[in-house]
mmCIF file of C-alpha atoms and ligand atoms in Angstrom:
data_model
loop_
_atom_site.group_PDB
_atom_site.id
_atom_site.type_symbol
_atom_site.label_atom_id
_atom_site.label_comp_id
_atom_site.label_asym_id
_atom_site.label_seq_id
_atom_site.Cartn_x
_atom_site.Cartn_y
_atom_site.Cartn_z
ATOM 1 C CA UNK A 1 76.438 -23.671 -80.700
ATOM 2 C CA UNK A 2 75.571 -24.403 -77.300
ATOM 3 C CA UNK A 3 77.507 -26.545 -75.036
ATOM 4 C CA UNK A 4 75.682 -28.812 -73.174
ATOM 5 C CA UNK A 5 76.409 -29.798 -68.972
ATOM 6 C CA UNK A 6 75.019 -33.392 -67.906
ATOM 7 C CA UNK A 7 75.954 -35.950 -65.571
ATOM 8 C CA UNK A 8 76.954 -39.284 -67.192
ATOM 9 C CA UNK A 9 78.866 -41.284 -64.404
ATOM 10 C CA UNK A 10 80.923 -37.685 -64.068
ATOM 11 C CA UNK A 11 80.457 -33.974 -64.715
ATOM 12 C CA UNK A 12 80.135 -34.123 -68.643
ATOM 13 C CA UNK A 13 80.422 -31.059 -70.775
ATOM 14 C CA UNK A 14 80.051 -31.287 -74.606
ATOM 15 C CA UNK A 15 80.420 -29.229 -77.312
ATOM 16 C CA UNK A 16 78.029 -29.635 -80.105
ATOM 17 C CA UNK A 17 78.476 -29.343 -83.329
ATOM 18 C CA UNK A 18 82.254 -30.535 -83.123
ATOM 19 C CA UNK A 19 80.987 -33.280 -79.954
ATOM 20 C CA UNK A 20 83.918 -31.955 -78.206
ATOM 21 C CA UNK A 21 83.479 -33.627 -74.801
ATOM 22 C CA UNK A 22 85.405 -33.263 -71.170
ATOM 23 C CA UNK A 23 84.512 -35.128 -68.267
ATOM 24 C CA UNK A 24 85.418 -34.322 -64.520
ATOM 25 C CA UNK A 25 85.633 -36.820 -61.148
ATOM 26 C CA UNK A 26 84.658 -39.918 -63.606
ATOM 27 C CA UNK A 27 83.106 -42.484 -61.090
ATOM 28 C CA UNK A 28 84.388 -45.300 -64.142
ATOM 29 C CA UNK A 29 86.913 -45.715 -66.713
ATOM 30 C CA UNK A 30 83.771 -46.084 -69.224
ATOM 31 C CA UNK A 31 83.524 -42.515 -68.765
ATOM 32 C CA UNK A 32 86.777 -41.336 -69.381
ATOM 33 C CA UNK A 33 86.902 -43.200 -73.110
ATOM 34 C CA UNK A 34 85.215 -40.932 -75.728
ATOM 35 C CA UNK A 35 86.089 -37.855 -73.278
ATOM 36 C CA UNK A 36 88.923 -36.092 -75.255
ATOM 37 C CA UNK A 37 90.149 -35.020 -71.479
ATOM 38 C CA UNK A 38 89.498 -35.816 -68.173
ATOM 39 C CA UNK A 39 89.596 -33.290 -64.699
ATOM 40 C CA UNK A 40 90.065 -35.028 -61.356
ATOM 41 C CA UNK A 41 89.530 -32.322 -58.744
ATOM 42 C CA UNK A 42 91.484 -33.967 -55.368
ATOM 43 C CA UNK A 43 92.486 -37.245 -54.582
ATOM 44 C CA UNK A 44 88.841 -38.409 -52.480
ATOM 45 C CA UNK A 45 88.645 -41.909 -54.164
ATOM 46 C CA UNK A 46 84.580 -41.275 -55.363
ATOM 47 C CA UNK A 47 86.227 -38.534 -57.557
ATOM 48 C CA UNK A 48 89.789 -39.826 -58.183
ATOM 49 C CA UNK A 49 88.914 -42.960 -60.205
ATOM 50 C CA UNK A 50 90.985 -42.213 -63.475
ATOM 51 C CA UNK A 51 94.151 -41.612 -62.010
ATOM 52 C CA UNK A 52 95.351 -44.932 -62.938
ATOM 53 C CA UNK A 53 93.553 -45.371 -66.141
ATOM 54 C CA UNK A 54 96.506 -45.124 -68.686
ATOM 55 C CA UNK A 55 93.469 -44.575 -71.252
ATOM 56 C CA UNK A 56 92.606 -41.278 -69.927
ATOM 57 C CA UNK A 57 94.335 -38.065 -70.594
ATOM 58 C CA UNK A 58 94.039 -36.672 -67.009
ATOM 59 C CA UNK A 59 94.255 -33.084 -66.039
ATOM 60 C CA UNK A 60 94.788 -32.405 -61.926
ATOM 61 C CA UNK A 61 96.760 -30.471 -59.585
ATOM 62 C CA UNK A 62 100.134 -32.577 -58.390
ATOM 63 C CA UNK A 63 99.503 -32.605 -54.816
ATOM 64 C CA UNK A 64 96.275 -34.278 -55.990
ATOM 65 C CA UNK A 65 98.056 -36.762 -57.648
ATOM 66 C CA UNK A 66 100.763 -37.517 -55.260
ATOM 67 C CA UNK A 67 98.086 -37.692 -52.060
ATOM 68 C CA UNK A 68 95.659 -40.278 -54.684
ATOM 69 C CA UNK A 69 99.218 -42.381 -54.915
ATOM 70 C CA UNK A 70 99.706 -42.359 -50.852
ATOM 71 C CA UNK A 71 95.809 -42.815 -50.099
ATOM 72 C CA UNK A 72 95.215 -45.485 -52.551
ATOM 73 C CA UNK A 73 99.136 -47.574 -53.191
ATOM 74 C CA UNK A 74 98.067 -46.561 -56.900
ATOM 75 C CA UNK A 75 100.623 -45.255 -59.283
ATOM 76 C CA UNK A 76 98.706 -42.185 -61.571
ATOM 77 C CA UNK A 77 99.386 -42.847 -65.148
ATOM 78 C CA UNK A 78 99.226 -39.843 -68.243
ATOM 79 C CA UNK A 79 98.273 -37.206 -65.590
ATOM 80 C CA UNK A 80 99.256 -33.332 -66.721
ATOM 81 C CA UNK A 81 99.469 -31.153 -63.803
ATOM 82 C CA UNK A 82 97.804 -27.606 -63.457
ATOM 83 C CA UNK A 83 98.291 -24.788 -60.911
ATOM 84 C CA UNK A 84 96.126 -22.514 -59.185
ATOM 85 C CA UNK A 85 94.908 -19.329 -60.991
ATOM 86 C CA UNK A 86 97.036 -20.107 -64.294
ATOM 87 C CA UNK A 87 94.746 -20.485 -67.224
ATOM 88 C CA UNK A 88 95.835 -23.543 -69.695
ATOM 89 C CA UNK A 89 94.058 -24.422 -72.619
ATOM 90 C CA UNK A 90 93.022 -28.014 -73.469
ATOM 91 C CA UNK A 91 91.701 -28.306 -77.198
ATOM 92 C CA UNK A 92 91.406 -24.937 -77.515
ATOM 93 C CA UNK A 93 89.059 -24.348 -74.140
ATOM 94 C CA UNK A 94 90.101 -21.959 -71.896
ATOM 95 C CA UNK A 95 90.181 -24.045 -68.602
ATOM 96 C CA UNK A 96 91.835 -22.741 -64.546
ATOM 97 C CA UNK A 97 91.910 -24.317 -61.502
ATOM 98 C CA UNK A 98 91.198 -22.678 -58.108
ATOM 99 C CA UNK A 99 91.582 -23.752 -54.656
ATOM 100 C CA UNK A 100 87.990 -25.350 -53.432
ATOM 101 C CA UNK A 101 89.564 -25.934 -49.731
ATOM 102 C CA UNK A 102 88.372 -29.352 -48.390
ATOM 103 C CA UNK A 103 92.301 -30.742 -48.472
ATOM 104 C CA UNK A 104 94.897 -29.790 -50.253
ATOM 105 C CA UNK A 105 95.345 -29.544 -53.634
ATOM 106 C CA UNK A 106 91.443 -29.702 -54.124
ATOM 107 C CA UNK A 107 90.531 -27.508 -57.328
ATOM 108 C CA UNK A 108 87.480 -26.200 -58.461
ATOM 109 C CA UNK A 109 87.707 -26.193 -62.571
ATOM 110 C CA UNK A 110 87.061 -23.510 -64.129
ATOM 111 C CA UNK A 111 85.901 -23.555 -68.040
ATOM 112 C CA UNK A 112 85.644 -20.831 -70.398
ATOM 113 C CA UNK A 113 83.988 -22.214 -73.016
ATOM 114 C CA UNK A 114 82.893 -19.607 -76.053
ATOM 115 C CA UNK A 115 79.405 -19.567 -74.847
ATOM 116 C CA UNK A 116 79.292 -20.027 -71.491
ATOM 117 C CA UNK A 117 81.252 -19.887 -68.394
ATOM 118 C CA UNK A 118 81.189 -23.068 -65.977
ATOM 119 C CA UNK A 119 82.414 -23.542 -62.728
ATOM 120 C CA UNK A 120 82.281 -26.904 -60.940
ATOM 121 C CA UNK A 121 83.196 -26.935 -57.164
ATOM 122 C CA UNK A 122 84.367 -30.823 -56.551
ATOM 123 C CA UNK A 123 84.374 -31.010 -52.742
ATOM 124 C CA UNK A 124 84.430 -27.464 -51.279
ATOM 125 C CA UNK A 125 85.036 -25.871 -47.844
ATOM 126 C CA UNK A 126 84.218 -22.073 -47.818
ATOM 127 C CA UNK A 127 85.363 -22.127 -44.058
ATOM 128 C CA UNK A 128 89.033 -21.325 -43.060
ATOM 129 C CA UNK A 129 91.308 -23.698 -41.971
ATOM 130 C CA UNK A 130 94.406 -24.117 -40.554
ATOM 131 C CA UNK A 131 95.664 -26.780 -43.155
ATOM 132 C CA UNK A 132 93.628 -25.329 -46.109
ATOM 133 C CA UNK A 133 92.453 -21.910 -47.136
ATOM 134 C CA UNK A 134 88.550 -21.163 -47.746
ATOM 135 C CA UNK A 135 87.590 -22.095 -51.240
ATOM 136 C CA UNK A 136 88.391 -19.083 -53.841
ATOM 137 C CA UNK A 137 85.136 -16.981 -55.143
ATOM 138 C CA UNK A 138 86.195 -16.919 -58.856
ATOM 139 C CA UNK A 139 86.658 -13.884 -60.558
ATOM 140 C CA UNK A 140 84.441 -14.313 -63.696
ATOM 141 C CA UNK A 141 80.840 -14.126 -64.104
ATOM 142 C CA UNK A 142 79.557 -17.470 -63.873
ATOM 143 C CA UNK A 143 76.889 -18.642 -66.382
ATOM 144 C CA UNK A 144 76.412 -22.347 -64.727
ATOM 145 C CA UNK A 145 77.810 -23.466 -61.380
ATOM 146 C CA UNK A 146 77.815 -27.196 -60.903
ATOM 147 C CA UNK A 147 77.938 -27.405 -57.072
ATOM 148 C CA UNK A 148 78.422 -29.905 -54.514
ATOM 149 C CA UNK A 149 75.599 -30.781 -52.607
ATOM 150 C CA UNK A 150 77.100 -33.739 -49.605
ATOM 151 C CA UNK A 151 75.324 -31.602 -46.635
ATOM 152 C CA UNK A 152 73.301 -29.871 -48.783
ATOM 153 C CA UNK A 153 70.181 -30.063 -46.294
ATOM 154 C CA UNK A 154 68.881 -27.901 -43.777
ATOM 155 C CA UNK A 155 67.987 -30.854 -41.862
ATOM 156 C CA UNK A 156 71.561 -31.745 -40.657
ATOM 157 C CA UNK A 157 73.108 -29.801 -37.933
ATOM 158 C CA UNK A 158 76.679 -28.605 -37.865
ATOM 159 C CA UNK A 159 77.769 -26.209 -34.871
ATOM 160 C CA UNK A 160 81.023 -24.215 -36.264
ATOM 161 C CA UNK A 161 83.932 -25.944 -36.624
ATOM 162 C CA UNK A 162 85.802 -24.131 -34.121
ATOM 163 C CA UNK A 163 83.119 -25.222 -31.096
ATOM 164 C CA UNK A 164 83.803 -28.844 -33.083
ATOM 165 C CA UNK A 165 87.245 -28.647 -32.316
ATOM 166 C CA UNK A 166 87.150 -27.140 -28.544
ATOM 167 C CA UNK A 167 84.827 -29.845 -27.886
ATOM 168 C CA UNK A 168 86.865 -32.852 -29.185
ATOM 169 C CA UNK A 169 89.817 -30.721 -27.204
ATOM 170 C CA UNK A 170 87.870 -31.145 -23.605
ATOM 171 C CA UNK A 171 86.950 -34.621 -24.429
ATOM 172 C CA UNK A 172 90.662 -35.566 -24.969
ATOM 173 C CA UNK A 173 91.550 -33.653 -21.915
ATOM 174 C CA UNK A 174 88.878 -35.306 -19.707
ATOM 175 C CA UNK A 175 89.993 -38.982 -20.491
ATOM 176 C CA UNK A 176 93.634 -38.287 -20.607
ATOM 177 C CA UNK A 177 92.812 -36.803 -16.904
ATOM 178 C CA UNK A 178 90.971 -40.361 -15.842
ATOM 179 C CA UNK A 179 93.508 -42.655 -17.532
ATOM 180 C CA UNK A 180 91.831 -43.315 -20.647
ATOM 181 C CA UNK A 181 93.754 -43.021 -23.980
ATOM 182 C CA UNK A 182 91.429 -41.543 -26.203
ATOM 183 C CA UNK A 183 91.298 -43.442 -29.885
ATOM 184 C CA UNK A 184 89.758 -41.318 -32.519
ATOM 185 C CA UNK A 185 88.315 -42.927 -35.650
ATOM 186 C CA UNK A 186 88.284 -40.213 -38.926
ATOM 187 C CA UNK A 187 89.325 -40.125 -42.557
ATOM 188 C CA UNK A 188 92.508 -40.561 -43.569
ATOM 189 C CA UNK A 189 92.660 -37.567 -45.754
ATOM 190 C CA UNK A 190 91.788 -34.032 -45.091
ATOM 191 C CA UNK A 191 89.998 -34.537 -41.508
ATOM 192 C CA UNK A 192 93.059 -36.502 -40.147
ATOM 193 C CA UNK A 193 95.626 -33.787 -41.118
ATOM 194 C CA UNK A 194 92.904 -31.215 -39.895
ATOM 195 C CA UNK A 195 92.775 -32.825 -36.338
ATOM 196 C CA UNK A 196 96.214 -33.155 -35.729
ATOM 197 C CA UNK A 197 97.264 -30.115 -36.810
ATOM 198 C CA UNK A 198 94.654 -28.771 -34.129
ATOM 199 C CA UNK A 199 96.157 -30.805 -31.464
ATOM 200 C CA UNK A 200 99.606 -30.177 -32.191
ATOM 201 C CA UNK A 201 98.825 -26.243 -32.025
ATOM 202 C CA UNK A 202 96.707 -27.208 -28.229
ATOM 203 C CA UNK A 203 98.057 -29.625 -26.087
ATOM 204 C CA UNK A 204 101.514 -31.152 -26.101
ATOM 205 C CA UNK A 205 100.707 -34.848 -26.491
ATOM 206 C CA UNK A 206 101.685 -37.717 -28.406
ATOM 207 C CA UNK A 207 99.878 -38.088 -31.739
ATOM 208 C CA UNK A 208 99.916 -42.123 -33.056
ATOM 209 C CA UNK A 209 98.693 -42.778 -36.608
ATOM 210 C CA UNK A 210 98.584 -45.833 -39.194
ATOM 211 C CA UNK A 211 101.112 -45.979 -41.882
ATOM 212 C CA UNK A 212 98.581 -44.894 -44.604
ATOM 213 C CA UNK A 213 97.494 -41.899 -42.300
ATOM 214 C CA UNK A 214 101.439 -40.900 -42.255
ATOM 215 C CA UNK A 215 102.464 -41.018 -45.342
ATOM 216 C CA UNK A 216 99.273 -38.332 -46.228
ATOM 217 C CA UNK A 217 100.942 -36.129 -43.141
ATOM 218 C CA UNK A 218 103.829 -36.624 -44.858
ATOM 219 C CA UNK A 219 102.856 -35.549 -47.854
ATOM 220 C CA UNK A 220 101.162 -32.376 -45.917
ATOM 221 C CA UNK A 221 104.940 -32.023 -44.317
ATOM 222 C CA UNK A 222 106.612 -32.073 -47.869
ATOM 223 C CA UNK A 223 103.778 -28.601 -48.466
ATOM 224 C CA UNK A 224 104.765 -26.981 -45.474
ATOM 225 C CA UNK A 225 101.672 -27.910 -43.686
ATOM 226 C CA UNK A 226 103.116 -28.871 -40.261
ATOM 227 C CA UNK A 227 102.132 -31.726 -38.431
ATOM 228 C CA UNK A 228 103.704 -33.582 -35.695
ATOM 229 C CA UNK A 229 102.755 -37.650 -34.900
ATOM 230 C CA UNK A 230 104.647 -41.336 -35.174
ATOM 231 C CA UNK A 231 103.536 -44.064 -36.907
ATOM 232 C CA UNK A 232 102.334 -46.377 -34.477
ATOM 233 C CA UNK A 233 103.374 -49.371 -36.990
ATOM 234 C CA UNK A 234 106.587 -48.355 -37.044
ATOM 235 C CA UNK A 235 107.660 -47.139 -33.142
ATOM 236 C CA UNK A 236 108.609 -49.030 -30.602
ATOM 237 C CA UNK A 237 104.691 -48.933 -29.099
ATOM 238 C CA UNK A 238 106.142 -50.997 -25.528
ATOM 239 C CA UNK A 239 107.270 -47.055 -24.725
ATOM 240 C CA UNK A 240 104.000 -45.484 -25.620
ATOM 241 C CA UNK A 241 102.829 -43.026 -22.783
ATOM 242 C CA UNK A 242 98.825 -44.443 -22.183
ATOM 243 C CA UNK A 243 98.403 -41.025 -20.489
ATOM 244 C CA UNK A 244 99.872 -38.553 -22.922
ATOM 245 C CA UNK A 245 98.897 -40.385 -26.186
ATOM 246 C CA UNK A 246 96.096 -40.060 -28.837
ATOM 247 C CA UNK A 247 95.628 -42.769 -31.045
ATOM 248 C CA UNK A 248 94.216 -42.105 -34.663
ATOM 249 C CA UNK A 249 93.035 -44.690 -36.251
ATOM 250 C CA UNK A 250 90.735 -44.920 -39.737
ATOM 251 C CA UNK A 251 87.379 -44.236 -39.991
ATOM 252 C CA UNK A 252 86.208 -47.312 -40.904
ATOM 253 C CA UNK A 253 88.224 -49.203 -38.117
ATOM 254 C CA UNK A 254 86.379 -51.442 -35.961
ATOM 255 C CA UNK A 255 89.355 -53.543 -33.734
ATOM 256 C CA UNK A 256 91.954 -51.751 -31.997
ATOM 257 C CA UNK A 257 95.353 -52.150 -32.718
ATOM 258 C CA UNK A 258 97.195 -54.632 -30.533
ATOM 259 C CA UNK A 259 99.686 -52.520 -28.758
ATOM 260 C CA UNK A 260 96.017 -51.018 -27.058
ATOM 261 C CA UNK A 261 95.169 -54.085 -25.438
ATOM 262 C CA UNK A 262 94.918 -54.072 -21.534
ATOM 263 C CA UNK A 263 94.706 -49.982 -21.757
ATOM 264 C CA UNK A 264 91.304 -48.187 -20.693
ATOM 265 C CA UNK A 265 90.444 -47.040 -24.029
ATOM 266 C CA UNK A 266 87.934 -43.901 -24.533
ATOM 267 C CA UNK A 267 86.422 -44.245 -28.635
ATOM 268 C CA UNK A 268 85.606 -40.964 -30.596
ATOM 269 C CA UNK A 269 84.532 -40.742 -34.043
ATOM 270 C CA UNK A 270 85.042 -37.411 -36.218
ATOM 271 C CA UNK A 271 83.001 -36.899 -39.387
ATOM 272 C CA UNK A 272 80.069 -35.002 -41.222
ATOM 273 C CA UNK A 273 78.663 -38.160 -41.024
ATOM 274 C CA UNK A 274 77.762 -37.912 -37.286
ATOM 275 C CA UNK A 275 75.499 -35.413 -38.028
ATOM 276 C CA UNK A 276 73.206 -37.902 -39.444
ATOM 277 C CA UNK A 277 73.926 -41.599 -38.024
ATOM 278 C CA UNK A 278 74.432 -42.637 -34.405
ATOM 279 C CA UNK A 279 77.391 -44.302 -34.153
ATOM 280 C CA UNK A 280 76.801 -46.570 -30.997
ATOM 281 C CA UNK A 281 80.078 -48.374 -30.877
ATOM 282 C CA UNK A 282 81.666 -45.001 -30.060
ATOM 283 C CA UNK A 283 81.899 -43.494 -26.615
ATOM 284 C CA UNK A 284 81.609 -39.845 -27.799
ATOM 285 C CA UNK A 285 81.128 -38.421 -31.868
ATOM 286 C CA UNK A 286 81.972 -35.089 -33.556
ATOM 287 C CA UNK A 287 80.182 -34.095 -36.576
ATOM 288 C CA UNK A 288 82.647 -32.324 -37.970
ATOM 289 C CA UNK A 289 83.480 -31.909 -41.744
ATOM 290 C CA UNK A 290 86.138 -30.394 -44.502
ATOM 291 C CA UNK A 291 82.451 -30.122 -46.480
ATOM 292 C CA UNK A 292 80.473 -26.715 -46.439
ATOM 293 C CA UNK A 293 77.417 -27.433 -44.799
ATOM 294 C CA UNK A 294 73.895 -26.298 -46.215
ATOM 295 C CA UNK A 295 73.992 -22.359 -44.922
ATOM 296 C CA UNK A 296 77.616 -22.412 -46.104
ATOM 297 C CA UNK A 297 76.579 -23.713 -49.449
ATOM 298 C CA UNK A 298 74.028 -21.175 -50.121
ATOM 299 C CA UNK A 299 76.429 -18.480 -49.380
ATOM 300 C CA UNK A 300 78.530 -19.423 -51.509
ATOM 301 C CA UNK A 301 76.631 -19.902 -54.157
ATOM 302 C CA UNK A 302 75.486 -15.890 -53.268
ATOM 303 C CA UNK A 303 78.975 -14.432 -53.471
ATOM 304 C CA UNK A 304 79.147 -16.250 -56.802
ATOM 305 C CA UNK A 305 75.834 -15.252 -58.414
ATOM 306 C CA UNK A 306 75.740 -17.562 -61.341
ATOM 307 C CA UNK A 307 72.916 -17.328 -63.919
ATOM 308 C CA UNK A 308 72.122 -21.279 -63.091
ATOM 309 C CA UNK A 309 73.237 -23.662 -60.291
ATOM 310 C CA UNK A 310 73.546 -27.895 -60.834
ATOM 311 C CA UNK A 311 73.636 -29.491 -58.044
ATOM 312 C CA UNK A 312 75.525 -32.841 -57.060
ATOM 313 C CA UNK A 313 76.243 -35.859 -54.517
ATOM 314 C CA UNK A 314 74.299 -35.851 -51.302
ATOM 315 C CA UNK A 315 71.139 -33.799 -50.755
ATOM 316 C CA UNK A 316 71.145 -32.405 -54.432
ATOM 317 C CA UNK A 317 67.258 -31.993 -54.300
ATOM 318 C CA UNK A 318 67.409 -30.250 -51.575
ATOM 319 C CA UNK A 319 69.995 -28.156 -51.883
ATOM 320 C CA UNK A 320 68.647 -26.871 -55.376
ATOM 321 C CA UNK A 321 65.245 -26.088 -53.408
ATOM 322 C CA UNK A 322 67.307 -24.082 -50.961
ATOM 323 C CA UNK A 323 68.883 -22.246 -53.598
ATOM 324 C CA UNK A 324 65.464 -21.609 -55.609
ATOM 325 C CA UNK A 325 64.120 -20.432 -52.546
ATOM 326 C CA UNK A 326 66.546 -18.616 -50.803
ATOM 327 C CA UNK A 327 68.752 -17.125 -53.781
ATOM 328 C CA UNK A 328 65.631 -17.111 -56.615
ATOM 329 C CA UNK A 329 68.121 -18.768 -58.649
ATOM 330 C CA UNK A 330 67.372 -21.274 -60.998
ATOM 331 C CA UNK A 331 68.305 -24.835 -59.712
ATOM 332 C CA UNK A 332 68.463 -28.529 -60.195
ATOM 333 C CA UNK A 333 70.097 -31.960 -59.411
ATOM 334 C CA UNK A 334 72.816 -32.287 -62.313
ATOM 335 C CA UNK A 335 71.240 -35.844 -62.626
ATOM 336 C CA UNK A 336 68.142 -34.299 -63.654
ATOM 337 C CA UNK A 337 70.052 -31.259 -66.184
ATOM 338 C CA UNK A 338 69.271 -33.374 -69.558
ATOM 339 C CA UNK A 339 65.165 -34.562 -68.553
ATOM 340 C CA UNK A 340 62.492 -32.539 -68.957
ATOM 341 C CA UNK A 341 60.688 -32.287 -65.525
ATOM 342 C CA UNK A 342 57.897 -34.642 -65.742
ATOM 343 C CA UNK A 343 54.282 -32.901 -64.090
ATOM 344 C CA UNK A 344 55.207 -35.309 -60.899
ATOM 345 C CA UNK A 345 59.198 -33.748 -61.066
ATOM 346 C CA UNK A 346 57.695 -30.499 -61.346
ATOM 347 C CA UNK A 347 55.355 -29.880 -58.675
ATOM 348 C CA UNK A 348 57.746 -31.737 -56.392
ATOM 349 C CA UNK A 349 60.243 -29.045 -57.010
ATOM 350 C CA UNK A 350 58.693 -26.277 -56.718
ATOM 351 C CA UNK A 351 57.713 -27.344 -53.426
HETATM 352 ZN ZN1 ZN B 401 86.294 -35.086 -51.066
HETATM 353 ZN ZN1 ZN B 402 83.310 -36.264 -52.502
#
């Protein structure tokens, strides 16, 4: 009996006769309830919703866990924790977890189930960095691979990482040489740990961050990642150095802290994001991301050679063109897995 991938407000997977059913990165409790268990691949809030539903019987890694309680102030309730490349079984399903990259303690899920083989990918980074590895190739032959998709498009442009990094690097350098304390907005989790564990290795500077920002580094620390900074909302910031500082600060901040008034200020932004929006407020941005980018994607999906490729989040269409096209794979949104094409669907696709 054949077992059956969709995407009902998460990666569903049912078993039919016996309507066994798992469900992975949930986007709402309502999916969770009727799933007999539930996957949460890293701590990213868009896939970490069931942490603290005491409903769910969640499976994760523990870093996973632990960074989901530091990013979000949210105690995780019935979680059971996996490791890397050790295959448990959950009713009766043959099910490992492999690293995906992206930030640590990110799995991609691997399920054996008796008549297929599926891999989903969560958030993946197939580049090497220096807090995370690349994301594992798994071993098995893969029957479906349920893939992200976030950058999925040809259309966006991503230099590599490393020209990224040397370019944030000058910037800092430049301003710090005028007088200008750079401030540098970017995600809390997995890009900030990224950055600073760049700088630390570059320049010998002071690193400032948020509390929420520090207790993720902290977290890093406690996994031997190492990162040096202070917590600007904890130090003494009437000592801070203007011209041997950077300042950190969320993505989503708009207002500089106080303890930055009267300073000449440079603003940066750091995300994937940048390689789509103009982000005007900022002096200077740097698209750079812990997500594989399109060409990354499609090799990845290569090394892997699965008999049929979902795709999900992002540019999903176009991703699964890319694939058809490039790989001669068979591909498709996930959102689309359980329609049959209408003629509109179909020519569109095959585009
Ligand atoms: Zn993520
Ligand atoms: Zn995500």
């Amino acid at each position: 009996m054949p077992t059956i991938v969709k995407y009902e407000k998460g990666v569903k997977l049912v078993r039919k006769p016996e309507n066994l059913s798992f469900v992975a990165d949930p986007t709402t409790n309502s999916a969770s309830q009727g799933s007999h268990a539930t996957f949460i691949t890293h701590a990213h809030t868009d896939h970490s919703v069931a942490f603290p539903d005491a409903a769910a019987k969640v499976f994760s890694t523990k870093i996973a866990s632990e960074l989901y309680e530091k990013l979000t102030a949210k105690k995780p309730k019935n979680t059971h924790y996996f490791n890397f490349g050790k295959t448990h079984k959950v009713e009766d399903i043959e099910i490992k977890f492999i690293p995906a990259g992206h930030l640590l303690g990110a799995a991609q899920i691997l399920f054996y189930f008796p008549d297929k083989t599926i891999c989903y990918t969560g958030d993946i980074s197939t580049d090497e960095m220096i807090t995370v590895p690349k994301a594992t190739i798994p071993d098995d032959d893969i029957d479906v691979l349920i893939t992200e998709a976030t950058y999925g498009t040809k259309d966006l442009y991503f230099d590599t990482r490393e020209r990224t990094k040397i370019s944030l690097l000058k910037w800092i350098a430049e301003n710090l040489q005028e007088k200008r304390t750079p401030a540098i907005n970017l995600g809390h989790l997995g890009a900030a740990q990224e950055i600073i564990a760049f700088l630390n290795g570059m320049l010998s500077v002071d690193i400032l961050c948020d509390t929420r920002t520090s207790r993720i580094n902290q977290t890093y620390k406690d996994y031997n990642v190492p990162l040096n900074w202070e917590n600007f909302e904890e130090i003494d910031v009437s000592i801070f150095e203007p011209e041997n500082t950077v300042v950190l600060l969320p993505r989503a901040c708009n207002k500089l802290p106080a303890f930055l008034d009267g300073y000449k200020i440079s603003r940066g932004m750091v995300t994937g994001q940048a390689a789509r929006f103009a982000y005007r407020k900022f002096d200077q941005t740097f698209p750079f991301s812990m997500h594989a980018n399109s060409q990354e994607l499609v090799n990845y999906v290569e090394k892997i050679k699965p008999k049929k490729v979902y795709t999900l989040y992002g540019f999903d269409s176009e991703l699964a063109a890319l694939i058809r096209h490039r790989l001669k794979i068979p591909s498709r949104p996930l959102k689309l897995a359980e329609k049959k094409p209408t003629l509109d669907d179909y020519l569109n696709e095959s585009k």
